[in-house]
Short mmCIF file of C-alpha atoms in Angstrom, two decimals:
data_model
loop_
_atom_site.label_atom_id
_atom_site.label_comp_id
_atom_site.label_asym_id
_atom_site.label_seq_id
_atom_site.Cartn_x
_atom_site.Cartn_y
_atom_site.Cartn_z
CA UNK M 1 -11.09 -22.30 -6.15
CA UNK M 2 -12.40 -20.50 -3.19
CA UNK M 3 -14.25 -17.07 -3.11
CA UNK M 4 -12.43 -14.38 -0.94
CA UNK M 5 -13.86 -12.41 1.46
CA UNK M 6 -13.91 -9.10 -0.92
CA UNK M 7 -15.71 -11.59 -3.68
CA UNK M 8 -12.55 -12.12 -5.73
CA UNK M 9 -11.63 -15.89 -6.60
CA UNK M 10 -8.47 -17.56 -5.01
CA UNK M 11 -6.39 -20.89 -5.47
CA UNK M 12 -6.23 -23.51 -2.73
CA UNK M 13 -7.44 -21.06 0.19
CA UNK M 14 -6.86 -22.87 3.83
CA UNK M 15 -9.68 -22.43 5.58
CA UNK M 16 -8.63 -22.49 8.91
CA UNK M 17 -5.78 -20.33 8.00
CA UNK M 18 -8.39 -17.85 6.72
CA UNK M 19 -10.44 -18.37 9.99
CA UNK M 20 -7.25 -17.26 12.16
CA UNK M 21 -6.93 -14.46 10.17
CA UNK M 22 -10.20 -13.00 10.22
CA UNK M 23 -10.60 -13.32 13.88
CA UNK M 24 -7.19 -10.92 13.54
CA UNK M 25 -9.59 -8.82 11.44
CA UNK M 26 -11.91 -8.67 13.92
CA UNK M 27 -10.27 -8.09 17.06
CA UNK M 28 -8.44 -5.02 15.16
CA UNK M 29 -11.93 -3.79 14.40
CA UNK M 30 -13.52 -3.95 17.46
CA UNK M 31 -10.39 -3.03 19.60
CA UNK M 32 -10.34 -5.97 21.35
CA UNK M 33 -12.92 -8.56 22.22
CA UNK M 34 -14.17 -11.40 24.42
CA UNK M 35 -14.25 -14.91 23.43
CA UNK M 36 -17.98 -14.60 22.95
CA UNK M 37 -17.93 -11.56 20.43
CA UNK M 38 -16.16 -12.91 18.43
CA UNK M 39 -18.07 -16.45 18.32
CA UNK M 40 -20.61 -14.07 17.40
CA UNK M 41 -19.14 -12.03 14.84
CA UNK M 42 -17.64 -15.00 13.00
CA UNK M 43 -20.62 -17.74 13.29
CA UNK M 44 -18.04 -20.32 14.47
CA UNK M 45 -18.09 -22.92 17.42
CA UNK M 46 -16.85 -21.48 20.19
CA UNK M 47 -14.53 -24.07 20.46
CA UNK M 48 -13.24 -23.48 17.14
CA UNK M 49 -12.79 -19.84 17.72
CA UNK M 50 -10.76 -20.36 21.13
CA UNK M 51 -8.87 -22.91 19.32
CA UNK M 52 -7.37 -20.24 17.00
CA UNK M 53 -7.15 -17.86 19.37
CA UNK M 54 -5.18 -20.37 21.43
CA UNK M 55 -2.99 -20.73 18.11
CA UNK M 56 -2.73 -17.37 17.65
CA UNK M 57 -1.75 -16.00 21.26
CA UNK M 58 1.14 -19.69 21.22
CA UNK M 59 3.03 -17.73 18.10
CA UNK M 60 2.42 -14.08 19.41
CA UNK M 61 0.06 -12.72 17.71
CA UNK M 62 -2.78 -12.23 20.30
CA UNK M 63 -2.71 -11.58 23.89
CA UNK M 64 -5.54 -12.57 26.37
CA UNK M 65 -5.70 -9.39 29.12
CA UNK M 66 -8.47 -9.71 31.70
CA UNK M 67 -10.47 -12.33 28.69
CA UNK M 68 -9.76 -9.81 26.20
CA UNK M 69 -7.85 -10.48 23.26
CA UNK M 70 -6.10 -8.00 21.68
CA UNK M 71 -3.40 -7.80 19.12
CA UNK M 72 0.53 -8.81 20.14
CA UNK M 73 3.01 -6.42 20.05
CA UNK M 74 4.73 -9.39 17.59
CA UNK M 75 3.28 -7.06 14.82
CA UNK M 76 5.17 -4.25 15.32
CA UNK M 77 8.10 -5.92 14.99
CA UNK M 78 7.05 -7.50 11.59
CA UNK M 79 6.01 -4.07 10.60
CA UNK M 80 9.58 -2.73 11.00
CA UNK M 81 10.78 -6.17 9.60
CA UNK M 82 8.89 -4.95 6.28
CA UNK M 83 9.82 -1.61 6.27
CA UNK M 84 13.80 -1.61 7.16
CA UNK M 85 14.01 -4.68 4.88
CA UNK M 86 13.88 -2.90 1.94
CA UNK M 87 17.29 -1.56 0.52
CA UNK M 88 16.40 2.41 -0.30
CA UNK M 89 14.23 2.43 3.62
CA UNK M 90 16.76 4.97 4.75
CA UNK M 91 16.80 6.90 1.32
CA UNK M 92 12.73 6.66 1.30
CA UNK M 93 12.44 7.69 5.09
CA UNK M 94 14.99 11.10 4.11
CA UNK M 95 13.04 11.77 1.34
CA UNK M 96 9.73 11.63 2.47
CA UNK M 97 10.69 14.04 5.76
CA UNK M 98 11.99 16.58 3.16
CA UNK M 99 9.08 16.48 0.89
CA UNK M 100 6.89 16.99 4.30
CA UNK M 101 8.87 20.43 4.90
CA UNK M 102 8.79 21.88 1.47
CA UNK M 103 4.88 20.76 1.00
CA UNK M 104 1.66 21.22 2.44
CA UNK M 105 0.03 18.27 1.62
CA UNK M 106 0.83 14.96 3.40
CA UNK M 107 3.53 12.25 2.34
CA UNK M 108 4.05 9.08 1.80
CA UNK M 109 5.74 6.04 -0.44
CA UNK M 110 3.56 3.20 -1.46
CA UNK M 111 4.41 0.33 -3.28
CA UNK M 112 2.22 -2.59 -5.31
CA UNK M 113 2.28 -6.16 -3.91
CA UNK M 114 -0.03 -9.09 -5.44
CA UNK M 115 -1.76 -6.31 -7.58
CA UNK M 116 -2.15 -4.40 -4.49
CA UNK M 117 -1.19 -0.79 -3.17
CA UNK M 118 0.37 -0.73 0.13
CA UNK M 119 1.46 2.71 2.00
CA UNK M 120 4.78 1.39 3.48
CA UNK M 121 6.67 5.06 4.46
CA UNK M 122 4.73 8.14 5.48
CA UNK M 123 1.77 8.96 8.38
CA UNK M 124 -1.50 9.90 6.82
CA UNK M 125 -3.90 10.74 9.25
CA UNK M 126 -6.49 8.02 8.47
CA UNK M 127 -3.42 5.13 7.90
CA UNK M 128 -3.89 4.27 11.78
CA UNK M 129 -8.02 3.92 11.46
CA UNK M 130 -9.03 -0.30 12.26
CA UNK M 131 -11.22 0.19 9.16
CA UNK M 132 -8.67 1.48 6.95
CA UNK M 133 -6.61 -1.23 7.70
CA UNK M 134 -8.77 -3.78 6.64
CA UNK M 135 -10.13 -2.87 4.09
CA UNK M 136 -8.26 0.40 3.13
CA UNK M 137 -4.95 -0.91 2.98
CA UNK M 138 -4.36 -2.47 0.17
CA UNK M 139 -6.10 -0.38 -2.53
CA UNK M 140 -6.67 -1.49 -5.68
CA UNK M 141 -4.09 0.16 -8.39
CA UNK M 142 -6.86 1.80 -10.60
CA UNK M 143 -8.29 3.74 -8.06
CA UNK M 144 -5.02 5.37 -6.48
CA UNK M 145 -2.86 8.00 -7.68
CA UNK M 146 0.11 5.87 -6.43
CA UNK M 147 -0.94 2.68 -8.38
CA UNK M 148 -1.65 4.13 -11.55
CA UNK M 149 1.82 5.88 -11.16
CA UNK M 150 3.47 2.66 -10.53
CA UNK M 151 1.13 0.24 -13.23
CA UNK M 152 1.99 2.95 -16.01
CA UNK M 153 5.22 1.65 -16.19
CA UNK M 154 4.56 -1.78 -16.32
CA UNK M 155 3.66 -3.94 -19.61
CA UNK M 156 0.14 -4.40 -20.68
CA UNK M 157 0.25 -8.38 -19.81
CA UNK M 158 1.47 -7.34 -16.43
CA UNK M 159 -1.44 -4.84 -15.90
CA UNK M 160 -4.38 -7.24 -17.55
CA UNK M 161 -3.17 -9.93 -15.01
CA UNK M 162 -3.63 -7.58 -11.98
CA UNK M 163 -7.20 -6.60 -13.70
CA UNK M 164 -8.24 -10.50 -13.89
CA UNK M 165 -7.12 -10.98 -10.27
CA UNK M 166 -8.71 -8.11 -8.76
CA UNK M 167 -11.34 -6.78 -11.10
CA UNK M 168 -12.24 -2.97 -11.06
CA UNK M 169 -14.19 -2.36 -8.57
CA UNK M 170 -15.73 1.14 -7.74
CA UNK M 171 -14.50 2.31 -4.67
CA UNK M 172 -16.43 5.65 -5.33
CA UNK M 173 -18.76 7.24 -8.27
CA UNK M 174 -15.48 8.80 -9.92
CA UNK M 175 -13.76 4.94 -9.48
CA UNK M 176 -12.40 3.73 -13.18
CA UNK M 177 -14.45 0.73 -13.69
CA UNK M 178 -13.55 -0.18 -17.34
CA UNK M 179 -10.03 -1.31 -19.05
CA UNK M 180 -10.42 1.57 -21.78
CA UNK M 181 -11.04 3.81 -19.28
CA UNK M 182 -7.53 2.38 -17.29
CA UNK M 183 -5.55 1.77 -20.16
CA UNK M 184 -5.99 6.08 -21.49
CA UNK M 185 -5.24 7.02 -17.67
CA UNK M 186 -2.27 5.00 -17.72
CA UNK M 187 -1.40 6.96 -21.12
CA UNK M 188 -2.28 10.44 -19.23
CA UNK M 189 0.19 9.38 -17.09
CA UNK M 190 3.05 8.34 -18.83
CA UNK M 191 2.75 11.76 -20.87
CA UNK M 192 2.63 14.12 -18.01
CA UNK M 193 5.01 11.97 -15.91
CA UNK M 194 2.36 11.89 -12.89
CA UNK M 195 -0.17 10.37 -11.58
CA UNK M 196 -3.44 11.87 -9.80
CA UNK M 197 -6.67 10.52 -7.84
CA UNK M 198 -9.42 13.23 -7.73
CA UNK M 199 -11.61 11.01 -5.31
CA UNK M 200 -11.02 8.02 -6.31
CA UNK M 201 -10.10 6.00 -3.76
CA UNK M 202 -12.18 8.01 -1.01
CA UNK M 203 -14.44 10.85 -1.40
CA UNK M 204 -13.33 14.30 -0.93
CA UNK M 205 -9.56 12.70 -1.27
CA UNK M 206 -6.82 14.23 -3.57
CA UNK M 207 -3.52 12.76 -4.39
CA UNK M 208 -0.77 13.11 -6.76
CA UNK M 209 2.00 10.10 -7.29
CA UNK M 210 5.29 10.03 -8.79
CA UNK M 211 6.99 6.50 -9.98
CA UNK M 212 10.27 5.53 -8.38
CA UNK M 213 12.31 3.63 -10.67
CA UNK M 214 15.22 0.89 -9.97
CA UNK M 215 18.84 1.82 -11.08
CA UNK M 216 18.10 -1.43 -12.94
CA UNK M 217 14.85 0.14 -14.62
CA UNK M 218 12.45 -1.61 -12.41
CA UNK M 219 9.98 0.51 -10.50
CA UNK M 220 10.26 0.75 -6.45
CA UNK M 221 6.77 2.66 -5.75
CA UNK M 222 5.27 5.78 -5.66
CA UNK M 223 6.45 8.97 -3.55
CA UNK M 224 2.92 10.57 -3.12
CA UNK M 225 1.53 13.76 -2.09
CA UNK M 226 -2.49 13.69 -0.53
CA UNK M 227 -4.54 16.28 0.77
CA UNK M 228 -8.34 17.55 0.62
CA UNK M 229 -9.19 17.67 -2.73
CA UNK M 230 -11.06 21.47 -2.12
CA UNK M 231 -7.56 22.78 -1.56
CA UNK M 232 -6.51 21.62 -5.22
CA UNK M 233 -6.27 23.98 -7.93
CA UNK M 234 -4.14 24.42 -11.26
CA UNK M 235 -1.06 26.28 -9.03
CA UNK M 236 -1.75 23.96 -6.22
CA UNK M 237 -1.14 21.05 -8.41
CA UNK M 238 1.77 22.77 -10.22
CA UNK M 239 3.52 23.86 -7.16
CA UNK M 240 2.83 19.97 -5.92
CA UNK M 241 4.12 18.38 -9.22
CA UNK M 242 7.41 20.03 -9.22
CA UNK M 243 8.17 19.42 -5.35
CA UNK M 244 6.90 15.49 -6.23
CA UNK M 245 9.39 15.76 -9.37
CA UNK M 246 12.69 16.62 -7.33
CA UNK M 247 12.10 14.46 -4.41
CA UNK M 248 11.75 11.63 -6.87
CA UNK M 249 15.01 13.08 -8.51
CA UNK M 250 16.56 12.99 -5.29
CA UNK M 251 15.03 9.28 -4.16
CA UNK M 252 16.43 8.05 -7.32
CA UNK M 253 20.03 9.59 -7.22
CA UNK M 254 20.43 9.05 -3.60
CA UNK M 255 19.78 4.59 -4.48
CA UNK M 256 22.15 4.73 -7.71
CA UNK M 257 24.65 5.95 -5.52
CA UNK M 258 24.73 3.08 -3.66
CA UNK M 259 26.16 0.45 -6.27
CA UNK M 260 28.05 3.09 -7.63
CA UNK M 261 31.41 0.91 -7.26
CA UNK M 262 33.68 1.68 -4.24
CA UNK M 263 37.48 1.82 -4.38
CA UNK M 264 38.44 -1.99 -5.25
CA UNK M 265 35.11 -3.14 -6.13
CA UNK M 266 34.61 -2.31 -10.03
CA UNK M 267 33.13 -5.44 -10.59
CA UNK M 268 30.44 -4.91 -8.42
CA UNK M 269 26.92 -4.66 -9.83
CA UNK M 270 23.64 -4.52 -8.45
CA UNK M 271 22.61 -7.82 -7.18
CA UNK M 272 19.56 -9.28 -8.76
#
C-alpha cells in the first residue's frame, strides 16, 4: 500500500511513475522551470530529476526551451482525445452553448471517474488556473453540486466504495464531512431532481447540477450551472432549475435518438 500525495491510501503505486508525474505537477505550477527548481521543489537527485525529464520530453510530454521545461503540446491532443471520444461530445458541446445563451450563470458537463469529478465540457473562468488543475480538478463527489447529482443515482455499495477510497474531506467549513450527512443530501436530491453546492467546493461558489442519464439507464454526468453564490436567491435558483431541467431534457433526447434504429437496421441496439 502506498500513501498518495493528498493522504489517501493506494495499491501497488510506481514510484518512479509517480516521480514523472509530479515533476508534470510542478512544472504546470510554476509555469515552467529549470532543472534546478525543480531538484529543489521535489528533494530528488538531480540526476534523477533530469532522468525523468529526459523520459518525459522522449514521449512528448515536456519540452526543454532555452533550459526551461515546459509542458508539450502532446496534451492538448490527449485532451481532445478525451473529450471527442465520448459518444454524446457533439450533443454535450450543443447543449452546453444553448444553456450559456438562455442563462446567466456559467456552464459546464462534468462527469465522475475513480470516485472523482472531472469538468470535461464547458469554460469556467478558474478551469484554466495551474492550481485548479492540480488540485481542483478532480473534486471529490460530496462536495460538488455535479457529484452529488451524479452519486444520487447510483447504489449505496457504489457510493460507500467511493467514500472508503476517498474519504470526506472538508474542502470548506460548509464541506459534508459525515456519511449521514451524504446519504440525506443524496435523498434531497433525488426528491427535488437537482443537485446544489452553496460553497462547498470553494468559498463564495454556487452551483446547481442536473444528472444525465444513459438511454440504457446509466448516468453520463452532470450538466451544471455555477455562479457567485451572492447572486443566488429563491427566483434565481428557480429560473436556473428549470433552464438546467430542459437542457437535460434536450441532452437526453438528442443521445436516444441516436440508436433509434435507421431504415434496415431494427436489430440494432445500443452497444454495451
Amino acid at each position: 500500500m502506498t500513501e498518495r500525495p493528498d493522504g489517501t491510501v493506494g495499491k501497488q503505486v510506481l514510484q518512479t511513475t509517480a516521480a514523472s508525474l509530479r515533476l508534470v505537477d510542478d512544472i504546470l505550477e510554476l509555469g515552467g522551470a529549470s532543472l534546478s527548481e525543480l531538484v529543489e521543489t521535489t528533494g530528488l537527485a538531480r540526476s534523477t530529476v533530469h532522468s525523468h525529464l529526459t523520459t518525459l520530453a522522449e514521449y512528448g510530454y515536456v519540452v526543454n526551451e532555452d533550459n526551461r521545461y515546459h509542458l508539450g503540446a502532446k496534451f492538448c491532443h490527449l485532451g481532445d482525445y478525451v473529450r471527442t471520444g465520448k459518444e454524446y461530445h457533439r450533443i454535450a458541446e450543443e447543449v452546453i452553448a444553448q444553456l450559456a445563451e438562455e442563462s446567466t450563470m456559467e456552464v459546464d458537463f462534468a462527469i465522475e471517474e475513480h470516485g472523482r469529478v472531472v469538468s470535461l465540457y464547458g469554460n469556467l473562468d478558474f478551469s484554466n488556473i495551474p492550481r485548479f488543475l492540480i488540485d481542483g480538478s478532480p473534486f471529490h463527489v460530496h462536495t460538488t453540486a455535479s457529484g452529488k447529482a451524479i452519486i444520487a443515482h447510483y447504489d449505496e455499495d457504489r457510493v460507500r466504495a467511493i467514500i472508503d477510497r476517498w474519504g470526506l474531506p472538508a474542502a470548506t467549513e460548509r464541506s459534508i464531512t459525515t456519511e449521514s450527512e451524504l446519504f440525506a443530501e443524496l435523498e434531497r436530491v433525488r426528491e427535488q431532481g437537482y443537485a446544489e453546492n452553496r460553497g462547498e467546493a470553494i468559498e463564495g461558489f454556487w452551483a446547481m447540477g442536473k444528472a444525465v442519464r444513459s438511454p440504457r439507464g446509466g448516468v453520463y454526468g452532470s450538466l451544471n450551472l455555477s455562479g457567485p453564490e451572492y447572486l443566488v436567491d429563491d427566483e434565481v435558483r428557480a429560473t436556473q432549475a428549470e433552464l438546467l431541467t430542459r437542457a437535460v431534457e434536450t441532452f437526453e433526447h438528442e443521445v436516444e435518438q441516436l440508436y433509434q434504429p435507421s431504415s434496415g437496421d431494427e436489430g440494432e441496439t445500443e452497444p454495451e
